[in-house]
Amino acid sequence: MFSMMEAARLEALHLAQDPATGLKAVIAIHNTRLGPALGGCRYLAYPDEQSAIRDAARLAQGMSYKAALAGIDHGGGKAVIIRPPHVANRAALFEAFGRFIETLGGHYITAMDSGTSSLDMDCIAQHTRHATSTTSEGDPSPHTALGVFAGIRATAQARLGSDDQEGLRIAIQGLGNVGYALAEELHAAGAELLVSDLDPGRVQLAVEQLGAHPIASEALLTTPCDILAPCGLGGVLNAQTVGQLRCAAVAGAANNQLASPEIADELEARGILYAPDYVLNAGGLIYVALRHRGEELAAITAHLAQISLRLTEIYAHAQADKRSPARVADSLAERLLYGP
Ligand code: NAD
C-alpha cells in the first residue's frame, strides 16, 4: 500500500466503512500544497478493493495537476465509493459518506462524478459543508463545455493560424452532458460537426438540431477533420489509434485521453497538436470551486477565460522546446506542486 502511495506521490489515503448502510469508501488526497483537496466522488462497482483504491489514487493525482494549472487554490483529491450489489437506502449511504468527509476537517471537498448525482451531493451536504455540485450549486458540465470551446479556439489559432471556427470541421466523439453542449457552441460559431455516440438518440438530436453529420462510432477517430474532440471515455489515444488519426489537432473534454505519456510524443511526431485534457476540461472544476466559495457567475466566466490563455502559453513553450504540449503541461504543474 505504501509503495503505491509513494509511486503516486499521495499525501494521504483514508478508508471508511459503515455496515449499517453498506458504505465502503476510499478518499485519496494527493497534494494540498495549493489548498484543500477538491475532486469528485465516484460510485461504481469494482472487481476488487485494490482496484478501487488504485482508481482513487490515480484520479486524485490528475486532480492536483488540473487544479494547479487552472489557477484555483485547491489540491487534488478523489473519492471512490464501492457500489454494493444491492443498496437498501442510497440516501443513507451518501449521508454516511458525508459524515466520513466531515471527520477530515476540510482537507477533502467532494463533488459529483461518474455514478453520482447532485441529489447524492445533497445527502452528503446534510452532514458536511465540504460538498459541492449540490442541486443548489448546479451542474458543472456546461462550464466544462465552455472551457473546451474556448480551448478549441486557442488550438485552432495555434495549429491552423486562425481562431475562426466558421467552416472548421470538428469531429466530436461522445454527445453527453459536455459533448452536446460543446456541439451547440461550435454550431453557433459556424463549425461543421461530425459526430458519434453509442446512443443513436443523441446523434439523431445533433443531426436534427445542429445539422451535424453522423459518423459510425468505430469510424470517428479516422474521419478526416481539422480538430478531433474526444468527449466520451478516456484512453482513446493509444498505440492502435494514434497512427490512424486524420486531424490537425486533438482537443476534447474526456479525461485521461492518452493511454500512456509516450502517445503525446507520437502525436507530436505526426504534427498533430494535442491540447492536454486536464488543462482544456478544467471549466467544471473552476465552476465547482468558485461556486462553492460563493463567487458570482461573472467571476466564474472571467476565470474560465484563463483556460485558453494557459493553453496558448503551453503551446508557445511546446513550440520553443520542440516538446509535446502534454509534457510541457506536466512540467508546469509539477513545478507548482513540488517546486521550490
Ligand atoms: P456523459 O456520460 O454525459 O457523456 C459521455 C457520452 O459519450 C455518452 O453519451 C456516451 O454514450 C458517449 N460515448 C462513450 N464512449 C463512446 C464511444 N466510444 N464513441 C462514441 N460515444 C461514446 O459524460 P460527460 O459528463 O459529458 O463527460 C464526458 C467526458 O468529459 C468524460 O470523460 C468526463 O470524465 C470528462 N469530463 C467531464 C466533466 C463534466 O463537467 N461533466 C468535467 C471534466 C471532464
Short mmCIF file of C-alpha atoms and ligand atoms in Angstrom, two decimals:
data_model
loop_
_atom_site.label_atom_id
_atom_site.label_comp_id
_atom_site.label_asym_id
_atom_site.label_seq_id
_atom_site.Cartn_x
_atom_site.Cartn_y
_atom_site.Cartn_z
CA MET A 1 0.00 0.00 0.00
CA PHE A 2 2.73 2.49 0.96
CA SER A 3 4.73 1.76 -2.20
CA MET A 4 1.63 2.54 -4.28
CA MET A 5 1.18 5.80 -2.31
CA GLU A 6 4.83 6.66 -2.85
CA ALA A 7 4.62 5.96 -6.59
CA ALA A 8 1.55 8.21 -6.91
CA ARG A 9 3.09 10.78 -4.50
CA LEU A 10 -0.10 10.55 -2.46
CA GLU A 11 -0.24 12.57 0.77
CA ALA A 12 -2.93 10.53 2.48
CA LEU A 13 -5.32 7.68 1.93
CA HIS A 14 -8.46 7.38 4.06
CA LEU A 15 -10.78 4.39 4.21
CA ALA A 16 -14.18 4.14 5.86
CA GLN A 17 -16.89 1.53 6.13
CA ASP A 18 -20.36 1.59 7.61
CA PRO A 19 -22.09 -1.81 7.77
CA ALA A 20 -25.47 -0.22 8.54
CA THR A 21 -25.65 1.45 5.11
CA GLY A 22 -23.20 -0.71 3.11
CA LEU A 23 -20.74 2.17 2.69
CA LYS A 24 -17.20 1.22 1.68
CA ALA A 25 -15.36 4.39 0.72
CA VAL A 26 -11.85 5.50 -0.18
CA ILE A 27 -10.65 9.09 -0.13
CA ALA A 28 -7.27 9.72 -1.73
CA ILE A 29 -5.60 13.06 -1.06
CA HIS A 30 -2.79 13.69 -3.50
CA ASN A 31 -1.41 17.13 -2.74
CA THR A 32 -2.61 20.03 -0.60
CA ARG A 33 0.23 22.48 -1.22
CA LEU A 34 -2.04 24.92 -3.05
CA GLY A 35 -5.12 24.37 -0.88
CA PRO A 36 -7.55 21.71 0.36
CA ALA A 37 -8.03 18.75 -1.94
CA LEU A 38 -11.04 19.00 -4.25
CA GLY A 39 -12.27 16.24 -6.51
CA GLY A 40 -15.26 14.15 -7.47
CA CYS A 41 -16.77 11.11 -5.83
CA ARG A 42 -17.28 8.02 -7.98
CA TYR A 43 -19.95 5.47 -7.14
CA LEU A 44 -19.09 2.41 -9.18
CA ALA A 45 -18.74 -1.36 -8.89
CA TYR A 46 -15.10 -2.52 -8.81
CA PRO A 47 -13.70 -6.02 -9.40
CA ASP A 48 -11.88 -5.80 -6.05
CA GLU A 49 -10.98 -3.34 -3.31
CA GLN A 50 -7.42 -2.78 -4.60
CA SER A 51 -8.78 -1.57 -7.95
CA ALA A 52 -10.99 0.95 -6.15
CA ILE A 53 -8.04 2.26 -4.13
CA ARG A 54 -5.80 2.46 -7.22
CA ASP A 55 -8.54 4.32 -9.13
CA ALA A 56 -8.91 6.88 -6.33
CA ALA A 57 -5.13 7.39 -6.13
CA ARG A 58 -4.66 7.80 -9.89
CA LEU A 59 -7.58 10.20 -10.22
CA ALA A 60 -6.51 12.27 -7.20
CA GLN A 61 -3.12 12.84 -8.82
CA GLY A 62 -4.84 14.06 -12.00
CA MET A 63 -6.93 16.50 -9.98
CA SER A 64 -3.80 18.09 -8.46
CA TYR A 65 -2.40 18.78 -11.93
CA LYS A 66 -5.75 20.09 -13.15
CA ALA A 67 -6.28 22.42 -10.17
CA ALA A 68 -2.68 23.70 -10.30
CA LEU A 69 -2.93 24.77 -13.93
CA ALA A 70 -6.50 26.06 -13.54
CA GLY A 71 -5.18 28.59 -11.04
CA ILE A 72 -7.58 27.71 -8.25
CA ASP A 73 -6.40 27.41 -4.65
CA HIS A 74 -7.00 23.70 -4.34
CA GLY A 75 -5.10 20.47 -4.31
CA GLY A 76 -6.14 17.17 -5.80
CA GLY A 77 -8.28 14.53 -4.19
CA LYS A 78 -10.75 11.90 -5.26
CA ALA A 79 -13.23 9.64 -3.55
CA VAL A 80 -14.49 6.26 -4.58
CA ILE A 81 -17.50 4.56 -3.05
CA ILE A 82 -17.61 0.89 -3.98
CA ARG A 83 -21.15 0.32 -5.21
CA PRO A 84 -22.67 -2.64 -3.40
CA PRO A 85 -24.63 -5.20 -5.48
CA HIS A 86 -27.79 -4.11 -3.62
CA VAL A 87 -28.35 -0.96 -1.64
CA ALA A 88 -31.39 -0.67 0.58
CA ASN A 89 -31.19 3.08 1.12
CA ARG A 90 -28.98 5.11 -1.23
CA ALA A 91 -29.62 8.36 0.63
CA ALA A 92 -28.47 6.82 3.92
CA LEU A 93 -25.28 5.55 2.27
CA PHE A 94 -24.40 9.02 0.96
CA GLU A 95 -25.25 10.57 4.31
CA ALA A 96 -22.80 8.15 5.95
CA PHE A 97 -20.24 9.26 3.38
CA GLY A 98 -20.93 12.90 4.36
CA ARG A 99 -20.15 12.06 7.99
CA PHE A 100 -16.87 10.46 6.85
CA ILE A 101 -15.88 13.59 4.89
CA GLU A 102 -16.65 15.73 7.93
CA THR A 103 -14.10 13.77 10.00
CA LEU A 104 -11.36 15.02 7.64
CA GLY A 105 -11.90 18.59 8.79
CA GLY A 106 -11.96 20.20 5.33
CA HIS A 107 -8.84 18.56 3.88
CA TYR A 108 -11.07 16.99 1.23
CA ILE A 109 -14.02 18.61 -0.57
CA THR A 110 -16.21 16.36 -2.68
CA ALA A 111 -18.07 16.82 -5.97
CA MET A 112 -20.27 14.95 -8.43
CA ASP A 113 -18.54 12.35 -10.64
CA SER A 114 -19.26 9.10 -12.50
CA GLY A 115 -22.23 7.39 -10.88
CA THR A 116 -23.14 10.23 -8.53
CA SER A 117 -25.69 12.99 -8.91
CA SER A 118 -26.41 16.38 -7.38
CA LEU A 119 -29.08 14.64 -5.26
CA ASP A 120 -26.34 12.42 -3.77
CA MET A 121 -24.34 15.58 -3.07
CA ASP A 122 -27.39 17.00 -1.24
CA CYS A 123 -27.40 13.92 1.03
CA ILE A 124 -23.68 14.35 1.74
CA ALA A 125 -24.19 18.07 2.40
CA GLN A 126 -26.58 17.28 5.26
CA HIS A 127 -23.53 16.28 7.32
CA THR A 128 -20.68 18.40 6.00
CA ARG A 129 -20.20 21.73 4.28
CA HIS A 130 -17.36 20.21 2.26
CA ALA A 131 -19.64 19.09 -0.57
CA THR A 132 -20.03 20.90 -3.89
CA SER A 133 -22.23 20.43 -7.01
CA THR A 134 -25.35 20.10 -4.87
CA THR A 135 -28.70 20.83 -6.54
CA SER A 136 -28.44 24.46 -5.39
CA GLU A 137 -24.92 24.87 -6.81
CA GLY A 138 -25.75 23.37 -10.23
CA ASP A 139 -24.28 21.16 -12.94
CA PRO A 140 -20.67 21.94 -13.93
CA SER A 141 -20.95 20.32 -17.40
CA PRO A 142 -21.98 23.45 -19.36
CA HIS A 143 -18.97 25.26 -17.89
CA THR A 144 -16.67 22.41 -18.86
CA ALA A 145 -18.06 22.71 -22.39
CA LEU A 146 -17.47 26.49 -22.44
CA GLY A 147 -13.85 25.96 -21.37
CA VAL A 148 -13.35 23.32 -24.07
CA PHE A 149 -14.92 25.61 -26.65
CA ALA A 150 -12.52 28.44 -25.74
CA GLY A 151 -9.64 25.95 -25.76
CA ILE A 152 -10.57 24.75 -29.24
CA ARG A 153 -10.34 28.34 -30.46
CA ALA A 154 -6.85 28.66 -28.93
CA THR A 155 -5.90 25.32 -30.50
CA ALA A 156 -7.18 26.37 -33.93
CA GLN A 157 -5.20 29.61 -33.64
CA ALA A 158 -2.01 27.75 -32.71
CA ARG A 159 -2.28 24.96 -35.28
CA LEU A 160 -4.24 26.49 -38.14
CA GLY A 161 -3.33 30.17 -37.78
CA SER A 162 -6.88 31.42 -37.08
CA ASP A 163 -9.36 31.03 -34.25
CA ASP A 164 -12.31 31.49 -36.60
CA GLN A 165 -14.46 28.40 -36.34
CA GLU A 166 -16.62 29.16 -39.37
CA GLY A 167 -16.40 26.11 -41.63
CA LEU A 168 -13.94 24.28 -39.35
CA ARG A 169 -14.53 20.51 -39.47
CA ILE A 170 -14.76 19.26 -35.90
CA ALA A 171 -15.30 15.60 -35.05
CA ILE A 172 -16.90 15.06 -31.65
CA GLN A 173 -16.80 11.61 -30.06
CA GLY A 174 -19.50 11.46 -27.39
CA LEU A 175 -22.54 13.74 -27.17
CA GLY A 176 -23.17 13.51 -23.43
CA ASN A 177 -23.53 16.39 -20.99
CA VAL A 178 -20.32 18.06 -22.14
CA GLY A 179 -20.10 16.86 -25.75
CA TYR A 180 -23.60 18.03 -26.67
CA ALA A 181 -23.17 21.45 -25.03
CA LEU A 182 -19.86 21.80 -26.87
CA ALA A 183 -21.54 20.86 -30.15
CA GLU A 184 -24.13 23.61 -29.58
CA GLU A 185 -21.40 26.22 -29.05
CA LEU A 186 -19.46 25.07 -32.10
CA HIS A 187 -22.59 25.02 -34.25
CA ALA A 188 -23.40 28.60 -33.20
CA ALA A 189 -19.84 29.57 -34.20
CA GLY A 190 -20.33 28.10 -37.68
CA ALA A 191 -18.31 24.89 -37.37
CA GLU A 192 -19.15 21.80 -39.41
CA LEU A 193 -19.84 18.96 -36.99
CA LEU A 194 -19.07 15.26 -37.46
CA VAL A 195 -20.49 13.34 -34.51
CA SER A 196 -20.75 9.91 -32.97
CA ASP A 197 -22.27 8.49 -29.80
CA LEU A 198 -23.04 4.99 -28.62
CA ASP A 199 -26.59 6.27 -28.08
CA PRO A 200 -28.22 6.77 -31.51
CA GLY A 201 -30.77 9.15 -29.93
CA ARG A 202 -28.04 11.67 -29.06
CA VAL A 203 -26.70 11.53 -32.62
CA GLN A 204 -30.18 11.97 -34.08
CA LEU A 205 -30.72 15.05 -31.90
CA ALA A 206 -27.47 16.61 -33.12
CA VAL A 207 -28.38 15.85 -36.74
CA GLU A 208 -31.82 17.44 -36.36
CA GLN A 209 -30.92 20.41 -34.16
CA LEU A 210 -27.37 21.23 -35.23
CA GLY A 211 -27.15 19.89 -38.78
CA ALA A 212 -24.37 17.53 -37.68
CA HIS A 213 -23.12 14.68 -39.90
CA PRO A 214 -23.48 11.30 -38.18
CA ILE A 215 -20.40 9.06 -38.20
CA ALA A 216 -20.27 5.44 -37.07
CA SER A 217 -18.58 5.17 -33.65
CA GLU A 218 -15.79 2.94 -34.95
CA ALA A 219 -15.03 5.38 -37.81
CA LEU A 220 -14.96 8.68 -35.95
CA LEU A 221 -11.30 8.67 -34.92
CA THR A 222 -10.16 8.03 -38.50
CA THR A 223 -12.51 10.57 -40.08
CA PRO A 224 -10.62 13.43 -41.79
CA CYS A 225 -11.21 16.65 -39.84
CA ASP A 226 -9.47 19.77 -38.57
CA ILE A 227 -9.96 19.06 -34.87
CA LEU A 228 -10.87 15.83 -33.13
CA ALA A 229 -12.71 16.37 -29.84
CA PRO A 230 -12.88 13.22 -27.69
CA CYS A 231 -15.75 13.76 -25.25
CA GLY A 232 -16.59 10.17 -24.31
CA LEU A 233 -14.28 7.89 -22.40
CA GLY A 234 -10.55 8.06 -21.65
CA GLY A 235 -7.74 6.09 -23.32
CA VAL A 236 -8.90 6.81 -26.90
CA LEU A 237 -5.42 7.94 -27.95
CA ASN A 238 -3.45 4.72 -27.84
CA ALA A 239 -0.94 2.62 -29.80
CA GLN A 240 -3.70 1.34 -32.10
CA THR A 241 -5.39 4.65 -32.86
CA VAL A 242 -2.58 7.22 -32.88
CA GLY A 243 -1.26 6.25 -36.32
CA GLN A 244 -4.75 6.32 -37.83
CA LEU A 245 -5.86 9.81 -36.79
CA ARG A 246 -6.52 12.19 -39.69
CA CYS A 247 -6.79 15.52 -37.89
CA ALA A 248 -4.58 18.57 -37.38
CA ALA A 249 -5.26 18.74 -33.64
CA VAL A 250 -6.92 16.88 -30.77
CA ALA A 251 -8.83 18.99 -28.27
CA GLY A 252 -11.64 17.42 -26.28
CA ALA A 253 -13.20 17.08 -22.84
CA ALA A 254 -12.56 13.42 -22.00
CA ASN A 255 -10.30 12.77 -19.02
CA ASN A 256 -7.14 10.70 -19.50
CA GLN A 257 -7.27 10.63 -23.30
CA LEU A 258 -3.66 9.44 -23.58
CA ALA A 259 -3.30 5.72 -22.88
CA SER A 260 0.32 6.45 -21.88
CA PRO A 261 2.52 9.59 -21.77
CA GLU A 262 4.50 8.38 -24.82
CA ILE A 263 1.42 8.71 -27.02
CA ALA A 264 1.78 12.50 -26.67
CA ASP A 265 5.25 12.27 -28.26
CA GLU A 266 3.86 10.22 -31.14
CA LEU A 267 1.18 12.84 -31.76
CA GLU A 268 3.88 15.49 -31.74
CA ALA A 269 5.99 13.49 -34.21
CA ARG A 270 2.95 13.25 -36.50
CA GLY A 271 2.40 17.02 -36.38
CA ILE A 272 -0.90 16.66 -34.52
CA LEU A 273 -1.27 19.37 -31.86
CA TYR A 274 -2.57 17.88 -28.61
CA ALA A 275 -4.45 20.03 -26.10
CA PRO A 276 -3.65 18.50 -22.68
CA ASP A 277 -7.02 17.19 -21.50
CA TYR A 278 -6.79 18.34 -17.90
CA VAL A 279 -5.99 21.90 -18.98
CA LEU A 280 -8.80 22.01 -21.53
CA ASN A 281 -11.52 20.41 -19.39
CA ALA A 282 -10.89 22.38 -16.18
CA GLY A 283 -14.02 24.53 -16.64
CA GLY A 284 -16.15 22.23 -14.49
CA LEU A 285 -13.61 22.24 -11.67
CA ILE A 286 -13.28 26.02 -11.85
CA TYR A 287 -17.08 26.37 -11.70
CA VAL A 288 -17.42 23.96 -8.77
CA ALA A 289 -14.59 25.55 -6.76
CA LEU A 290 -15.66 29.15 -7.28
CA ARG A 291 -19.39 28.48 -6.94
CA HIS A 292 -18.77 26.67 -3.66
CA ARG A 293 -16.99 29.67 -2.27
CA GLY A 294 -19.92 31.89 -3.31
CA GLU A 295 -18.45 33.63 -6.37
CA GLU A 296 -20.83 35.24 -8.87
CA LEU A 297 -21.20 33.87 -12.40
CA ALA A 298 -19.30 36.86 -13.85
CA ALA A 299 -16.22 36.00 -11.79
CA ILE A 300 -16.50 32.34 -12.84
CA THR A 301 -16.78 33.29 -16.51
CA ALA A 302 -13.74 35.53 -16.18
CA HIS A 303 -11.77 32.69 -14.60
CA LEU A 304 -12.82 30.30 -17.39
CA ALA A 305 -11.06 32.61 -19.85
CA GLN A 306 -7.77 31.58 -18.23
CA ILE A 307 -8.09 28.15 -19.85
CA SER A 308 -7.36 29.44 -23.34
CA LEU A 309 -4.62 31.77 -22.05
CA ARG A 310 -2.95 28.88 -20.25
CA LEU A 311 -3.22 26.70 -23.35
CA THR A 312 -1.71 29.39 -25.55
CA GLU A 313 1.17 29.70 -23.08
CA ILE A 314 1.67 25.92 -23.13
CA TYR A 315 1.64 25.80 -26.94
CA ALA A 316 4.27 28.57 -27.10
CA HIS A 317 6.55 26.69 -24.66
CA ALA A 318 6.00 23.44 -26.54
CA GLN A 319 6.90 25.02 -29.86
CA ALA A 320 10.02 26.67 -28.43
CA ASP A 321 11.19 23.46 -26.71
CA LYS A 322 10.03 21.13 -29.53
CA ARG A 323 8.14 19.08 -26.96
CA SER A 324 4.58 17.86 -26.73
CA PRO A 325 2.16 20.26 -25.00
CA ALA A 326 1.30 17.37 -22.68
CA ARG A 327 4.91 17.17 -21.45
CA VAL A 328 5.03 20.96 -21.02
CA ALA A 329 1.77 20.99 -19.05
CA ASP A 330 3.02 18.24 -16.73
CA SER A 331 6.28 20.14 -16.11
CA LEU A 332 4.43 23.37 -15.33
CA ALA A 333 2.04 21.60 -12.94
CA GLU A 334 4.89 19.74 -11.21
CA ARG A 335 6.77 22.98 -10.68
CA LEU A 336 3.69 24.39 -8.90
CA LEU A 337 3.10 21.21 -6.89
CA TYR A 338 6.66 20.25 -5.95
CA GLY A 339 8.95 23.12 -6.94
CA PRO A 340 10.83 25.43 -4.57
P1 NAD B 1 -21.58 11.68 -20.21
O1 NAD B 1 -21.60 10.34 -19.60
O2 NAD B 1 -22.72 12.62 -20.03
O3 NAD B 1 -21.35 11.54 -21.79
C1 NAD B 1 -20.44 10.68 -22.39
C2 NAD B 1 -21.02 10.31 -23.75
O4 NAD B 1 -20.03 9.64 -24.51
C3 NAD B 1 -22.22 9.36 -23.64
O5 NAD B 1 -23.31 9.89 -24.38
C4 NAD B 1 -21.70 8.05 -24.25
O6 NAD B 1 -22.69 7.33 -24.94
C5 NAD B 1 -20.63 8.57 -25.21
N1 NAD B 1 -19.58 7.61 -25.55
C6 NAD B 1 -18.86 6.83 -24.72
N2 NAD B 1 -17.98 6.09 -25.42
C7 NAD B 1 -18.16 6.42 -26.72
C8 NAD B 1 -17.55 5.99 -27.93
N3 NAD B 1 -16.58 5.07 -27.96
N4 NAD B 1 -17.98 6.53 -29.08
C9 NAD B 1 -18.95 7.46 -29.10
N5 NAD B 1 -19.56 7.91 -27.96
C10 NAD B 1 -19.17 7.39 -26.80
O7 NAD B 1 -20.22 12.34 -19.70
P2 NAD B 1 -19.83 13.88 -19.67
O8 NAD B 1 -20.17 14.44 -18.36
O9 NAD B 1 -20.32 14.53 -20.92
O10 NAD B 1 -18.24 13.78 -19.73
C11 NAD B 1 -17.58 13.43 -20.93
C12 NAD B 1 -16.08 13.28 -20.67
O11 NAD B 1 -15.57 14.51 -20.18
C13 NAD B 1 -15.73 12.21 -19.63
O12 NAD B 1 -14.50 11.63 -19.99
C14 NAD B 1 -15.55 13.03 -18.37
O13 NAD B 1 -14.70 12.39 -17.45
C15 NAD B 1 -14.94 14.29 -18.93
N6 NAD B 1 -15.16 15.46 -18.07
C16 NAD B 1 -16.43 15.85 -17.76
C17 NAD B 1 -16.62 16.97 -16.97
C18 NAD B 1 -18.01 17.47 -16.63
O14 NAD B 1 -18.15 18.60 -16.16
N7 NAD B 1 -19.05 16.68 -16.86
C19 NAD B 1 -15.52 17.69 -16.48
C20 NAD B 1 -14.23 17.28 -16.84
C21 NAD B 1 -14.06 16.16 -17.63
#
